[in-house]
Tab-separated table of C-alpha atoms in Angstrom:
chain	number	residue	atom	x	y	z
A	1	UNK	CA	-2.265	-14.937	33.082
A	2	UNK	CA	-0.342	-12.255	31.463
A	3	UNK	CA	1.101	-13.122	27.968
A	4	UNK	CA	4.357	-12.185	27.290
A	5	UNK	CA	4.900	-9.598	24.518
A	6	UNK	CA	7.427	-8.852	22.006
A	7	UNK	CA	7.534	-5.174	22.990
A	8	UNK	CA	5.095	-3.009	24.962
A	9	UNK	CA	4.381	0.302	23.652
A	10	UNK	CA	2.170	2.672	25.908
A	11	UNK	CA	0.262	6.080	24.711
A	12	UNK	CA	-1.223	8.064	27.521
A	13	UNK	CA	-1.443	11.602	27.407
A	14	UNK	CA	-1.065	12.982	31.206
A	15	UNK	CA	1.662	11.560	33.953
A	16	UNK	CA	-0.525	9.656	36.620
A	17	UNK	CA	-2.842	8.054	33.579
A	18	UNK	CA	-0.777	4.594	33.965
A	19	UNK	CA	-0.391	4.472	37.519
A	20	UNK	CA	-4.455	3.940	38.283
A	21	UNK	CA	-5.297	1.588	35.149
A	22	UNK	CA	-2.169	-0.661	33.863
A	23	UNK	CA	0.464	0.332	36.534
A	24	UNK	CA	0.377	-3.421	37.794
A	25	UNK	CA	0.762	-4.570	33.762
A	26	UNK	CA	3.590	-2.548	33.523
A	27	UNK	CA	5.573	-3.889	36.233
A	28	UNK	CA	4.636	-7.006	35.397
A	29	UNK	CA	5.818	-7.012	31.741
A	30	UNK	CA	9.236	-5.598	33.139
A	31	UNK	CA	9.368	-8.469	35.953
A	32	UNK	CA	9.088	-11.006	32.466
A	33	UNK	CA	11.629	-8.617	30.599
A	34	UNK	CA	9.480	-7.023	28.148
A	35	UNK	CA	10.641	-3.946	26.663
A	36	UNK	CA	7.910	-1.148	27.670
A	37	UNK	CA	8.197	2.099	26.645
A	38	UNK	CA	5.669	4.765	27.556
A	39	UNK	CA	5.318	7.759	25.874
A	40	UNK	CA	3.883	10.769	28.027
A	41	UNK	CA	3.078	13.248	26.178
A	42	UNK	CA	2.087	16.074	28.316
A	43	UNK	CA	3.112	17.095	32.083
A	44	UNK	CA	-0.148	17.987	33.338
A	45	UNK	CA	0.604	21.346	33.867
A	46	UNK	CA	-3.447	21.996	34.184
A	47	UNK	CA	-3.751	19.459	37.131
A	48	UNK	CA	-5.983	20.985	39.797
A	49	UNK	CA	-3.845	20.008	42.188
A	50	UNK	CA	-0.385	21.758	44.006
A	51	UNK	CA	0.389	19.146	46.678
A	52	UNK	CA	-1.352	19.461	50.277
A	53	UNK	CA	-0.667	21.137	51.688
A	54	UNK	CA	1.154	22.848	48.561
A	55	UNK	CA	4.177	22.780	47.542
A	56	UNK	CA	4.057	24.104	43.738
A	57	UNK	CA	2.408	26.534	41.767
A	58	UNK	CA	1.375	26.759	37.988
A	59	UNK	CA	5.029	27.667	36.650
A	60	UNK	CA	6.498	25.113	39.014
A	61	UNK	CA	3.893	21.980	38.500
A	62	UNK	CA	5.690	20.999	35.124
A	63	UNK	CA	9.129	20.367	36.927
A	64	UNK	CA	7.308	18.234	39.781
A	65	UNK	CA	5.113	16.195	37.721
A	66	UNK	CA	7.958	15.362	35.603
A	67	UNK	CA	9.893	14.289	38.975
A	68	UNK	CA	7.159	12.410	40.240
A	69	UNK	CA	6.395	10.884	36.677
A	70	UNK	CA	10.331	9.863	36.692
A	71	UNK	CA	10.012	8.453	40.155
A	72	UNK	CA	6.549	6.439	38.931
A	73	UNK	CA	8.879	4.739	36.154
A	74	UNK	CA	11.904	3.608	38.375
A	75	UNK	CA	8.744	2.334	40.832
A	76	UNK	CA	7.539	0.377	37.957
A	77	UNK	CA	11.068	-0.803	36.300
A	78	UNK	CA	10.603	0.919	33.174
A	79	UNK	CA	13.754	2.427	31.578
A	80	UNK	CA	12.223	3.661	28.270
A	81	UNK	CA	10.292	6.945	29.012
A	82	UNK	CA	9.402	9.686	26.387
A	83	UNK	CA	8.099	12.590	27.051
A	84	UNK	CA	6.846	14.164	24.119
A	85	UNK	CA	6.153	17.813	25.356
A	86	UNK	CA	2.432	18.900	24.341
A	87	UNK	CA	0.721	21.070	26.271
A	88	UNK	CA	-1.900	19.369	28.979
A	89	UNK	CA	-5.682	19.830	27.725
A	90	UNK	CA	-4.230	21.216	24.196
A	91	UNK	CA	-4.221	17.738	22.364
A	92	UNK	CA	-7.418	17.920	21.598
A	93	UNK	CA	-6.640	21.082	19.209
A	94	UNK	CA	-3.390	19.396	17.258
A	95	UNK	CA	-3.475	18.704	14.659
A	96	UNK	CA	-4.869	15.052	13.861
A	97	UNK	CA	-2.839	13.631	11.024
A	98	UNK	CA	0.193	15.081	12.720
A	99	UNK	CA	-0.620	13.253	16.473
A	100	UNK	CA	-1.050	10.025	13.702
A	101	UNK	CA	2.314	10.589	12.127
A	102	UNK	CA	4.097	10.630	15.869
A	103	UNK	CA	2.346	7.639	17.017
A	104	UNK	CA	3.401	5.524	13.583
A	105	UNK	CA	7.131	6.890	14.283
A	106	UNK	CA	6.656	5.252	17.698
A	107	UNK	CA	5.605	2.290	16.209
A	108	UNK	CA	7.884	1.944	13.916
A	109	UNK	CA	10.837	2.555	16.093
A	110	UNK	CA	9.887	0.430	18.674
A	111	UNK	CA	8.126	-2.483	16.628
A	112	UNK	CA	5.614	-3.237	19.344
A	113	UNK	CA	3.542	-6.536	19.485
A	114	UNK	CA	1.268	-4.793	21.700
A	115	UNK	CA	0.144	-0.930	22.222
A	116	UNK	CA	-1.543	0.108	25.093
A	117	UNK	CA	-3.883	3.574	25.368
A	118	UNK	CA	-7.595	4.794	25.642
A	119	UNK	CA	-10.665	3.930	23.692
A	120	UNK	CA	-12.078	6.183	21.843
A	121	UNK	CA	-15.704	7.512	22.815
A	122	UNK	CA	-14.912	5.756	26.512
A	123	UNK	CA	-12.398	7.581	28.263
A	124	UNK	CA	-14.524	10.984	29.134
A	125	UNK	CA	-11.097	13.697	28.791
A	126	UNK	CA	-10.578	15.594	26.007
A	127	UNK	CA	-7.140	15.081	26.224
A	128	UNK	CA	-7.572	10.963	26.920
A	129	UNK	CA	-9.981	11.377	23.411
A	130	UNK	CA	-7.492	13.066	21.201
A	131	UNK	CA	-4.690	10.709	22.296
A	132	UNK	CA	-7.604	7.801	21.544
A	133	UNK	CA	-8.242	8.567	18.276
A	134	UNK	CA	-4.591	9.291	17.137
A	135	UNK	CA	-3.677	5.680	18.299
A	136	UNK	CA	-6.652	4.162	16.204
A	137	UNK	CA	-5.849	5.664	13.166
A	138	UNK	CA	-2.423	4.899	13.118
A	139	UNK	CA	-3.210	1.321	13.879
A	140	UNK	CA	-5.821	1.030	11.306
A	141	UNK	CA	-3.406	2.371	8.266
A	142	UNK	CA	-1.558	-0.709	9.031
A	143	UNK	CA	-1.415	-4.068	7.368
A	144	UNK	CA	-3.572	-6.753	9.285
A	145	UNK	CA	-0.972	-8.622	9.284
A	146	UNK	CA	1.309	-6.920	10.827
A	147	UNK	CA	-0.661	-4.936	13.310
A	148	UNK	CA	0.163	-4.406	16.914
A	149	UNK	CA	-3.040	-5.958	19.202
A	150	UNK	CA	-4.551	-2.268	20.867
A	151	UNK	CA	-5.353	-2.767	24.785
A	152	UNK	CA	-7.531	0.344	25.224
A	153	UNK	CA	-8.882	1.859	28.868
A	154	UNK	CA	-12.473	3.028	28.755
A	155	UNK	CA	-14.147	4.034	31.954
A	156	UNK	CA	-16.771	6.376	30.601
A	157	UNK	CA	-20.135	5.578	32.793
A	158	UNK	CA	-21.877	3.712	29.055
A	159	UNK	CA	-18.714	1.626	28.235
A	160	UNK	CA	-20.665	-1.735	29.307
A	161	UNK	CA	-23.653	-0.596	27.417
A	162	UNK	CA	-21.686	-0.110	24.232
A	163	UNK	CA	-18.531	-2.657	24.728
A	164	UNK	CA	-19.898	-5.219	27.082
A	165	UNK	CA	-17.010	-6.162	29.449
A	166	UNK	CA	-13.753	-6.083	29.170
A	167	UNK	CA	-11.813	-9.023	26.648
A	168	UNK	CA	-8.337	-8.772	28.636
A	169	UNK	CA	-8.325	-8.820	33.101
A	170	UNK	CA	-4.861	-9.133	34.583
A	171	UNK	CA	-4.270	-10.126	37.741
A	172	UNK	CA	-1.453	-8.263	39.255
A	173	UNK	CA	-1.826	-8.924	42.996
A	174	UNK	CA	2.125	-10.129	42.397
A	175	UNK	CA	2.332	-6.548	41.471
A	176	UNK	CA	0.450	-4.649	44.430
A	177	UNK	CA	3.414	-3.209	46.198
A	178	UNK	CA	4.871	-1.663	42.622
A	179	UNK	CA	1.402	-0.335	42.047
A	180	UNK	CA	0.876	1.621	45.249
A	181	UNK	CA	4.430	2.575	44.867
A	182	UNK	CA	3.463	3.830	41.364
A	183	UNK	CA	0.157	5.956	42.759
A	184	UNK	CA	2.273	7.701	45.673
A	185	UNK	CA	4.864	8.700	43.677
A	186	UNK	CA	2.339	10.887	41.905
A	187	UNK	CA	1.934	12.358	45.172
A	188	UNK	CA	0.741	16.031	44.448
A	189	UNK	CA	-2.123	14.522	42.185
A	190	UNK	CA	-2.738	11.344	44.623
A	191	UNK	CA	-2.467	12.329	48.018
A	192	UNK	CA	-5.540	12.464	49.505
A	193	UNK	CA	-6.752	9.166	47.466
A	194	UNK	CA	-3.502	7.265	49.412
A	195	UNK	CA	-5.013	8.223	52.234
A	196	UNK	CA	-8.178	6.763	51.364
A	197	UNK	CA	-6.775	3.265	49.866
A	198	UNK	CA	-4.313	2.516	53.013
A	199	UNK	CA	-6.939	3.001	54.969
A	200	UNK	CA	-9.587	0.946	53.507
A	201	UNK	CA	-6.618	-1.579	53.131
A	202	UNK	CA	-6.114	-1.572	56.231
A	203	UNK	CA	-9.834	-2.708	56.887
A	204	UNK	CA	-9.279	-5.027	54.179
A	205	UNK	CA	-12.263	-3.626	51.980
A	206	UNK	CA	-12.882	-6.064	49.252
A	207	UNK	CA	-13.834	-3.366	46.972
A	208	UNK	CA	-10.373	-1.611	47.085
A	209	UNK	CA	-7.809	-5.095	47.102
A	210	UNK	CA	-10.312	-5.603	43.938
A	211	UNK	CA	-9.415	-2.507	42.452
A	212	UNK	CA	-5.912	-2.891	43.125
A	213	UNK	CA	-5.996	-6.539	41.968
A	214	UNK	CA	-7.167	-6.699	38.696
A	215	UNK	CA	-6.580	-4.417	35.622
A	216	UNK	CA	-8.980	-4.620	32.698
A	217	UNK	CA	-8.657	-3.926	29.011
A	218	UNK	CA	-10.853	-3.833	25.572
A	219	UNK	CA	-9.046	-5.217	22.726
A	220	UNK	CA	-10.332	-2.976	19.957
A	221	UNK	CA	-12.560	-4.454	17.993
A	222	UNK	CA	-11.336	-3.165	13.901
A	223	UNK	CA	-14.660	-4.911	12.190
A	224	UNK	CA	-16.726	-3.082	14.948
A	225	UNK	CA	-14.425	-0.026	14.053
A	226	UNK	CA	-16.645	3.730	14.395
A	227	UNK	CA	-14.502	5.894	13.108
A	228	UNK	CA	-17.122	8.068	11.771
A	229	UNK	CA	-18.211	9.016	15.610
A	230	UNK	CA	-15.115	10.253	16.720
């Protein structure tokens, strides 16, 4: 069962990253009428993909991920989105107490009871890393007792080894139509993996209603904190 939260705040670095991991948890918080508000902050003008067959180029990618990354939010019901205009696979290369200071300013403008990003050392792009550790740090400068809870993604091929399995599964199957809805709107990234899913839905493959069912999250673990590895 998914608990109902004060306010939602989401840190991902690239348009697309919510629609494969948490788009089913988004829509679901806004079907309870939590506040969510994602903050994007890149437009994954390095994606390797231009549509098929294609329909941008480099200069032009920007403009349609930002469409499609619009279109991924109204698919989702979620009003609050901020893009916060880095450059794709650049984050790493910021400067690290200034990604901390923007992610406390989200925080404390949106007073979140719980934030949702990556996991730091689990979540394999540089990009997904820097974001990681930004979130982390911010979150630890905090008073325990008034931190948000941190729902982080890992998918890194050791994350059992090292974290076990996730603490937090949602089941969003309520949510299935919002979260395909989600992945094609991110159509010049997704395309040929929509293919894929509607037709393995179609043969009801227990693998992919799986993947689309449940969503799964680490709550960080502070006393097991690393912060010396990354």
């Amino acid at each position: 069962m998914i608990k109902k939260e004060r306010h939602v705040l989401i840190i991902l670095p690239h348009p697309d990253d919510e629609a494969f991991g948490i788009s089913g948890t988004i829509s679901a918080y806004r079907k309870m009428g939590v506040p969510v508000t994602y903050a994007c902050l890149t437009l994954g003008e390095m994606g390797r993909n231009l549509g098929n067959p294609a329909f941008a180029n480099r200069e032009t990618l920007p403009q349609v991920r930002k469409a499609e990354l619009e279109k991924a939010c109204a698919a989702m019901g979620l009003e609050d989105l901020r893009l916060m205009g880095f450059r794709d696979k650049t984050i790493e290369f910021e400067d690290d107490e200034k990604m901390v200071n923007l992610v406390e300013g989200l925080i404390a403008e949106t007073n979140p009871s719980l934030v949702i990003s990556f996991y730091p050392g689990f979540s394999v792009h540089p990009d997904h890393e820097a974001s990681a550790r930004a979130v982390v740090r911010a979150i630890r400068r905090m008073n325990v007792d008034v931190r948000p809870k941190l729902y982080a993604i890992a998918f890194a091929n050791n994350t059992e080894e090292f974290l076990g399995t996730p603490d937090v599964i949602h089941d969003v199957d309520d949510m299935r139509a919002e979260k395909l809805a989600t992945l094609k709107a991110h159509i010049s990234q997704t395309v040929w993996m929509m293919k894929e899913t509607e037709e393995r839905l179609k043969d009801n493959d227990p693998e992919m209603i799986k993947w689309l069912r449940y969503e799964r999250f680490f709550a960080y673990k502070w006393q097991e904190d690393f912060e010396e590895t990354f």
